[in-house]
Short mmCIF file of C-alpha atoms in Angstrom, two decimals:
data_model
loop_
_atom_site.label_atom_id
_atom_site.label_comp_id
_atom_site.label_asym_id
_atom_site.label_seq_id
_atom_site.Cartn_x
_atom_site.Cartn_y
_atom_site.Cartn_z
CA MET A 1 50.09 -0.26 -33.51
CA PRO A 2 46.86 -0.15 -35.44
CA HIS A 3 46.37 3.65 -37.31
CA ARG A 4 43.22 5.37 -35.45
CA VAL A 5 41.18 7.85 -37.57
CA SER A 6 39.92 10.75 -36.17
CA LEU A 7 36.92 10.53 -34.11
CA LYS A 8 35.92 14.07 -35.16
CA ALA A 9 36.16 12.75 -38.81
CA VAL A 10 34.07 9.58 -38.04
CA GLN A 11 31.28 11.85 -36.47
CA ALA A 12 31.25 14.37 -39.35
CA PHE A 13 30.78 11.43 -41.71
CA GLU A 14 28.11 9.90 -40.11
CA ALA A 15 26.22 13.02 -39.72
CA ALA A 16 26.63 13.96 -43.58
CA ALA A 17 25.64 10.20 -44.49
CA ARG A 18 22.66 10.25 -42.11
CA LEU A 19 21.43 13.31 -43.53
CA SER A 20 22.64 13.34 -46.90
CA SER A 21 23.87 16.54 -46.67
CA PHE A 22 27.08 18.29 -45.97
CA ALA A 23 25.27 21.71 -45.05
CA LEU A 24 22.99 19.89 -42.75
CA ALA A 25 25.68 18.08 -40.92
CA ALA A 26 27.58 21.28 -40.26
CA GLU A 27 24.24 22.75 -38.84
CA GLU A 28 24.00 19.79 -36.67
CA MET A 29 27.35 19.69 -35.43
CA LEU A 30 27.65 23.72 -35.15
CA VAL A 31 30.49 24.02 -37.73
CA THR A 32 30.82 25.07 -41.44
CA PRO A 33 30.01 22.90 -44.52
CA SER A 34 33.88 23.28 -45.63
CA ALA A 35 34.88 21.74 -41.91
CA ILE A 36 32.58 18.95 -42.64
CA SER A 37 34.12 18.57 -46.17
CA HIS A 38 37.79 18.71 -44.54
CA GLN A 39 36.96 15.98 -41.82
CA ILE A 40 35.57 13.84 -44.60
CA LYS A 41 38.37 14.46 -46.65
CA ILE A 42 41.01 13.58 -43.75
CA LEU A 43 38.92 10.18 -43.16
CA GLU A 44 38.91 9.13 -46.91
CA GLU A 45 42.70 9.74 -46.83
CA ASP A 46 43.14 7.93 -43.83
CA ILE A 47 41.36 4.88 -44.89
CA GLY A 48 41.98 5.02 -48.78
CA VAL A 49 38.56 4.57 -49.72
CA ARG A 50 36.25 7.34 -51.17
CA LEU A 51 33.09 7.81 -49.25
CA PHE A 52 31.22 10.03 -51.18
CA HIS A 53 30.69 11.14 -54.73
CA ARG A 54 30.55 14.92 -55.11
CA VAL A 55 27.88 15.68 -57.72
CA HIS A 56 27.22 19.46 -58.09
CA ARG A 57 25.80 20.73 -54.81
CA ALA A 58 24.66 17.27 -53.87
CA VAL A 59 26.80 14.46 -52.04
CA ILE A 60 25.88 10.93 -52.71
CA LEU A 61 27.43 7.76 -50.88
CA THR A 62 29.83 5.36 -52.61
CA ASP A 63 28.90 1.83 -52.03
CA ALA A 64 31.98 1.80 -49.77
CA GLY A 65 30.61 4.81 -48.13
CA ARG A 66 27.10 2.88 -47.80
CA ARG A 67 28.49 -0.02 -46.09
CA TYR A 68 30.69 2.13 -43.71
CA ALA A 69 27.79 4.19 -42.94
CA GLU A 70 25.82 1.34 -41.67
CA GLU A 71 28.43 0.11 -39.43
CA ILE A 72 29.40 3.12 -38.29
CA THR A 73 25.49 4.39 -37.60
CA ALA A 74 25.06 0.93 -35.62
CA ALA A 75 28.29 1.77 -33.15
CA PHE A 76 26.92 5.20 -32.62
CA ALA A 77 23.65 3.29 -31.80
CA ARG A 78 25.33 1.11 -29.51
CA ILE A 79 27.19 3.72 -27.84
CA ASP A 80 24.28 6.07 -27.27
CA LEU A 81 22.23 3.07 -25.80
CA ALA A 82 25.11 2.21 -23.49
CA THR A 83 25.29 6.02 -22.44
CA ARG A 84 21.64 6.07 -21.79
CA ASN A 85 21.79 2.76 -19.44
CA VAL A 86 24.79 3.70 -17.58
CA GLY A 87 23.53 7.14 -16.45
CA GLN A 88 19.76 5.64 -15.68
CA THR A 89 20.28 2.24 -14.23
CA GLU A 90 24.10 1.65 -13.40
CA LYS A 91 25.87 2.80 -10.31
CA SER A 92 29.28 4.20 -10.25
CA ASP A 93 30.59 1.57 -8.02
CA ILE A 94 30.03 -1.95 -6.92
CA LEU A 95 30.99 -2.96 -3.38
CA THR A 96 31.10 -6.81 -2.87
CA VAL A 97 31.01 -7.92 0.96
CA HIS A 98 31.25 -11.29 2.26
CA SER A 99 30.30 -12.09 5.75
CA THR A 100 29.36 -15.01 7.80
CA PRO A 101 25.60 -15.86 8.01
CA SER A 102 24.65 -14.86 11.49
CA PHE A 103 26.38 -11.51 11.13
CA ALA A 104 24.79 -10.96 7.79
CA THR A 105 21.54 -12.22 8.42
CA GLN A 106 21.03 -10.72 12.09
CA TRP A 107 22.98 -7.33 11.80
CA LEU A 108 24.19 -6.20 8.49
CA MET A 109 20.80 -6.77 6.20
CA PRO A 110 18.59 -5.04 8.33
CA ARG A 111 20.85 -1.93 8.11
CA LEU A 112 22.14 -1.78 4.46
CA ALA A 113 18.90 0.13 3.29
CA ARG A 114 20.76 2.93 5.69
CA PHE A 115 24.16 2.76 3.79
CA SER A 116 22.77 2.76 0.41
CA ALA A 117 20.41 5.90 1.16
CA LEU A 118 23.85 7.57 2.17
CA ASN A 119 25.83 6.30 -0.84
CA PRO A 120 23.34 6.02 -3.63
CA ASP A 121 26.39 5.39 -6.14
CA ILE A 122 27.49 2.65 -4.68
CA ASP A 123 25.68 -1.07 -5.52
CA VAL A 124 26.24 -3.51 -2.56
CA ARG A 125 26.39 -7.46 -3.38
CA LEU A 126 26.15 -9.19 -0.06
CA ASN A 127 27.64 -12.96 0.29
CA ALA A 128 27.40 -15.14 3.10
CA SER A 129 29.09 -18.41 4.08
CA THR A 130 31.20 -19.98 6.61
CA THR A 131 34.29 -20.31 4.22
CA PRO A 132 36.37 -17.37 4.54
CA ALA A 133 36.56 -15.44 1.04
CA ASP A 134 40.40 -15.00 -0.28
CA LEU A 135 40.53 -11.47 -1.00
CA THR A 136 43.33 -12.19 -3.44
CA THR A 137 41.47 -14.22 -5.97
CA GLU A 138 37.91 -14.12 -5.54
CA ALA A 139 35.68 -10.59 -6.67
CA VAL A 140 35.12 -9.69 -2.93
CA ASP A 141 36.21 -6.11 -1.60
CA LEU A 142 35.78 -6.96 2.18
CA ASP A 143 35.25 -9.84 4.42
CA ILE A 144 33.68 -9.85 7.66
CA ARG A 145 35.06 -12.96 9.54
CA TYR A 146 34.31 -14.86 12.94
CA GLY A 147 36.86 -16.06 15.20
CA THR A 148 40.60 -15.89 14.99
CA ARG A 149 41.99 -17.02 11.21
CA LEU A 150 45.66 -16.39 9.85
CA GLN A 151 45.46 -13.94 7.10
CA PRO A 152 47.39 -13.78 4.42
CA THR A 153 50.33 -10.96 3.84
CA GLY A 154 48.82 -7.87 2.64
CA THR A 155 45.52 -8.16 4.89
CA LEU A 156 44.37 -5.38 6.82
CA VAL A 157 42.34 -6.57 9.80
CA LEU A 158 39.99 -4.40 11.84
CA PRO A 159 38.46 -5.85 14.84
CA LEU A 160 34.59 -5.12 15.58
CA PRO A 161 34.05 -3.99 19.09
CA PRO A 162 33.53 -6.63 21.68
CA GLU A 163 30.27 -8.73 21.91
CA THR A 164 28.39 -9.41 24.75
CA ILE A 165 27.18 -12.68 25.42
CA VAL A 166 23.78 -13.25 27.94
CA PRO A 167 21.09 -15.80 28.20
CA LEU A 168 17.88 -14.54 25.88
CA CYS A 169 14.69 -16.15 25.59
CA ALA A 170 11.13 -15.28 24.69
CA PRO A 171 8.95 -12.95 26.96
CA GLU A 172 6.67 -15.41 27.17
CA LEU A 173 8.99 -18.12 28.52
CA ALA A 174 10.18 -15.67 30.87
CA GLU A 175 7.18 -15.03 32.59
CA GLY A 176 5.63 -18.60 31.73
CA ALA A 177 4.67 -21.00 33.87
CA HIS A 178 8.26 -21.38 35.54
CA PRO A 179 9.23 -17.75 35.44
CA ILE A 180 13.31 -16.72 35.09
CA ARG A 181 14.25 -14.79 37.68
CA ASN A 182 17.77 -16.07 38.55
CA PRO A 183 20.03 -18.20 37.06
CA GLY A 184 18.76 -21.45 39.21
CA ASP A 185 15.25 -21.18 37.43
CA LEU A 186 17.00 -22.19 33.93
CA ARG A 187 16.77 -25.94 35.34
CA HIS A 188 12.84 -25.87 34.34
CA HIS A 189 14.18 -24.79 30.68
CA HIS A 190 15.76 -26.61 27.85
CA LEU A 191 19.01 -24.73 27.10
CA ILE A 192 19.72 -23.91 23.41
CA HIS A 193 23.60 -24.30 22.14
CA SER A 194 25.02 -22.46 19.49
CA GLU A 195 27.93 -24.28 18.68
CA ALA A 196 29.67 -21.65 16.26
CA CYS A 197 29.86 -19.22 19.34
CA LEU A 198 33.24 -18.61 20.99
CA VAL A 199 31.17 -18.52 24.45
CA GLY A 200 29.43 -21.42 25.19
CA TRP A 201 27.18 -22.70 28.64
CA ARG A 202 30.18 -23.76 29.88
CA ASP A 203 31.96 -20.65 30.13
CA TRP A 204 28.64 -19.05 31.43
CA MET A 205 28.51 -22.17 33.92
CA ARG A 206 32.17 -21.01 35.33
CA GLN A 207 30.73 -17.71 36.54
CA HIS A 208 27.78 -19.42 38.05
CA ARG A 209 29.21 -22.15 39.64
CA LYS A 210 26.17 -22.63 42.54
CA VAL A 211 23.93 -23.14 39.60
CA LYS A 212 23.09 -26.98 38.58
CA LEU A 213 22.45 -27.26 34.95
CA ASP A 214 22.88 -30.22 33.10
CA ILE A 215 24.70 -28.54 29.72
CA THR A 216 24.93 -31.81 27.93
CA ARG A 217 21.26 -31.57 26.87
CA GLY A 218 19.19 -29.11 24.79
CA LEU A 219 18.95 -28.01 21.22
CA ARG A 220 22.05 -27.35 19.30
CA PHE A 221 22.83 -25.60 16.23
CA ASP A 222 25.85 -24.60 14.50
CA ARG A 223 24.84 -21.12 13.34
CA SER A 224 23.73 -18.27 15.56
CA PHE A 225 20.87 -17.12 13.51
CA MET A 226 19.50 -20.40 14.03
CA ALA A 227 19.68 -20.69 17.47
CA ILE A 228 18.21 -17.26 18.00
CA SER A 229 15.41 -18.17 16.04
CA ALA A 230 14.38 -20.97 17.89
CA ALA A 231 14.86 -18.99 21.26
CA VAL A 232 12.33 -16.47 19.46
CA ASP A 233 9.92 -19.48 19.13
CA GLY A 234 9.99 -20.11 22.87
CA LEU A 235 12.15 -23.56 22.44
CA GLY A 236 14.39 -22.45 25.04
CA VAL A 237 17.06 -20.18 26.55
CA CYS A 238 20.01 -19.38 24.22
CA LEU A 239 23.47 -17.83 24.98
CA ASP A 240 24.33 -15.50 22.36
CA SER A 241 25.45 -12.14 21.23
CA LEU A 242 23.62 -8.87 22.37
CA LEU A 243 24.87 -7.77 19.00
CA LEU A 244 23.32 -10.04 16.75
CA VAL A 245 19.70 -9.70 18.66
CA GLN A 246 18.97 -6.19 18.64
CA ARG A 247 16.19 -6.43 16.52
CA GLU A 248 14.75 -9.20 18.34
CA LEU A 249 15.11 -6.91 21.82
CA GLU A 250 13.86 -3.72 20.11
CA ALA A 251 10.66 -5.53 19.13
CA GLY A 252 10.00 -7.11 22.21
CA ARG A 253 10.54 -10.89 20.79
CA LEU A 254 13.50 -11.54 23.14
CA VAL A 255 14.37 -10.71 26.59
CA ALA A 256 17.59 -10.77 28.29
CA PRO A 257 16.11 -12.40 31.89
CA PHE A 258 19.50 -11.32 33.60
CA GLY A 259 20.21 -8.01 32.03
CA THR A 260 22.57 -7.09 29.59
CA GLU A 261 25.67 -7.48 31.43
CA GLY A 262 27.59 -10.95 30.67
CA LEU A 263 30.78 -12.44 29.22
CA LYS A 264 32.92 -10.15 26.39
CA VAL A 265 34.39 -11.59 23.55
CA GLN A 266 36.17 -10.52 20.68
CA GLY A 267 34.63 -12.25 17.61
CA TYR A 268 34.01 -10.26 14.38
CA THR A 269 36.99 -8.87 12.24
CA VAL A 270 36.63 -6.82 8.98
CA ASN A 271 39.24 -8.25 6.40
CA LEU A 272 40.46 -6.16 3.29
CA LEU A 273 43.65 -6.00 1.36
CA LYS A 274 46.04 -3.03 2.18
CA SER A 275 46.18 -2.10 -1.25
CA ARG A 276 42.60 -1.21 -1.65
CA ALA A 277 41.91 0.10 1.38
CA GLU A 278 41.66 3.74 0.55
CA LEU A 279 39.17 3.18 -2.39
CA PRO A 280 36.13 5.59 -1.71
CA LYS A 281 33.85 2.86 -1.62
CA LEU A 282 35.58 0.94 0.73
CA ARG A 283 36.49 3.87 2.86
CA SER A 284 32.61 4.69 3.00
CA PHE A 285 31.78 1.36 3.84
CA GLN A 286 34.12 1.16 6.87
CA ASN A 287 33.37 4.67 8.11
CA TRP A 288 29.52 3.46 7.91
CA LEU A 289 30.16 0.25 9.40
CA PHE A 290 31.72 1.53 12.42
CA ALA A 291 29.36 4.57 12.74
CA GLU A 292 26.31 1.79 13.19
CA LEU A 293 28.36 -0.29 15.99
CA GLU A 294 28.65 2.76 17.63
CA ARG A 295 24.97 3.57 17.68
CA PRO A 296 23.04 3.40 20.79
CA SER A 297 20.89 0.40 20.68
CA GLY A 298 18.60 -0.76 23.56
CA GLY A 299 16.80 -3.95 24.10
CA PRO A 300 14.79 -4.60 26.89
CA GLY A 301 16.24 -6.74 29.70
CA ARG A 302 14.80 -7.70 33.07
#
C-alpha cells in the first residue's frame, strides 16, 4: 500500500511556501511557528527530500520544494474550486426516472416542479420511452411502466391506482352542429383510437350494445398523448384515461360528455430494485408520487 503523507503537514507546507514564512503560516493556521516547523520536518522525512533552506530567521524553498509547492498549490486550488462548485450548483442526490411517454408528458412533467420545491436537494432526470428500463444495468432509479410485464427477480412492483377510461372531446365538438348528449350521438363524429391503451372502443361498445358505431374507422395513434392532443384539436372523440387528461379537463380544453364514470383498468406500475427501495431519494419520490395521485382533481364532465 502506498505511503500517505500527513495532510496536516502538506497544509503547513503549502501555507509556508505561499507566504514565505513559518510565522505567517502559523498565524493563518492558528498554531505556533514551531508547530509549522515540526509539521514540515515530518513531511521532509516522509518524502526524503529537503523542502526549505533555513537561513537565519528566513526560510527559502529548495528547488525540489519549489516544484512540489507548485503542484500542491494547484491541487489545493482544484479542491477549493470543487468545494465551491458542489456547494453552489450541485444537488445532494440525482434521481433518474424512466417513464412511458404518455404518463411522462401528460401527468408527471406538469407536477415535477412541486416535487422539486419539496425536495430541493434532489435533482430529477426524466427519460421517456416505450421500452422498459433495465434497472439492473441502466442508470435508472425508478421505472414507471404500463401494462403487465414479467419483472426480474429483486424488483419491487408498486401498482398505481386504477384508471378510469371514458370518452373525451373538445367542448366545441360536444356543443357543435351535432351535440353529444348520449352514446348514440357518437355516430356523427370521428372516433379516435389510442391503440396503446388497455381499453379500447370495442370494450366500451360491450357496455353499450344498443349503440351502433363503426369502430373500424377513425384516427389511430400508438400513444395516448397523441390521441388526447387530437381530441383537444377537435378531430374527434377519444377514449382515454382521466388520469392523463386532468390538465385538459381543468382548463376546459376537453370535456367528458357522458360523465366521469367509466371502465376501470389497472395500467401503471412503479418499478424499482428492492435493494434500493429505502434510499431517501427513492422513498421521497414514492411518497410524493402516491400523495399526488390521491390529490383531488376535477374536470368538467357533462
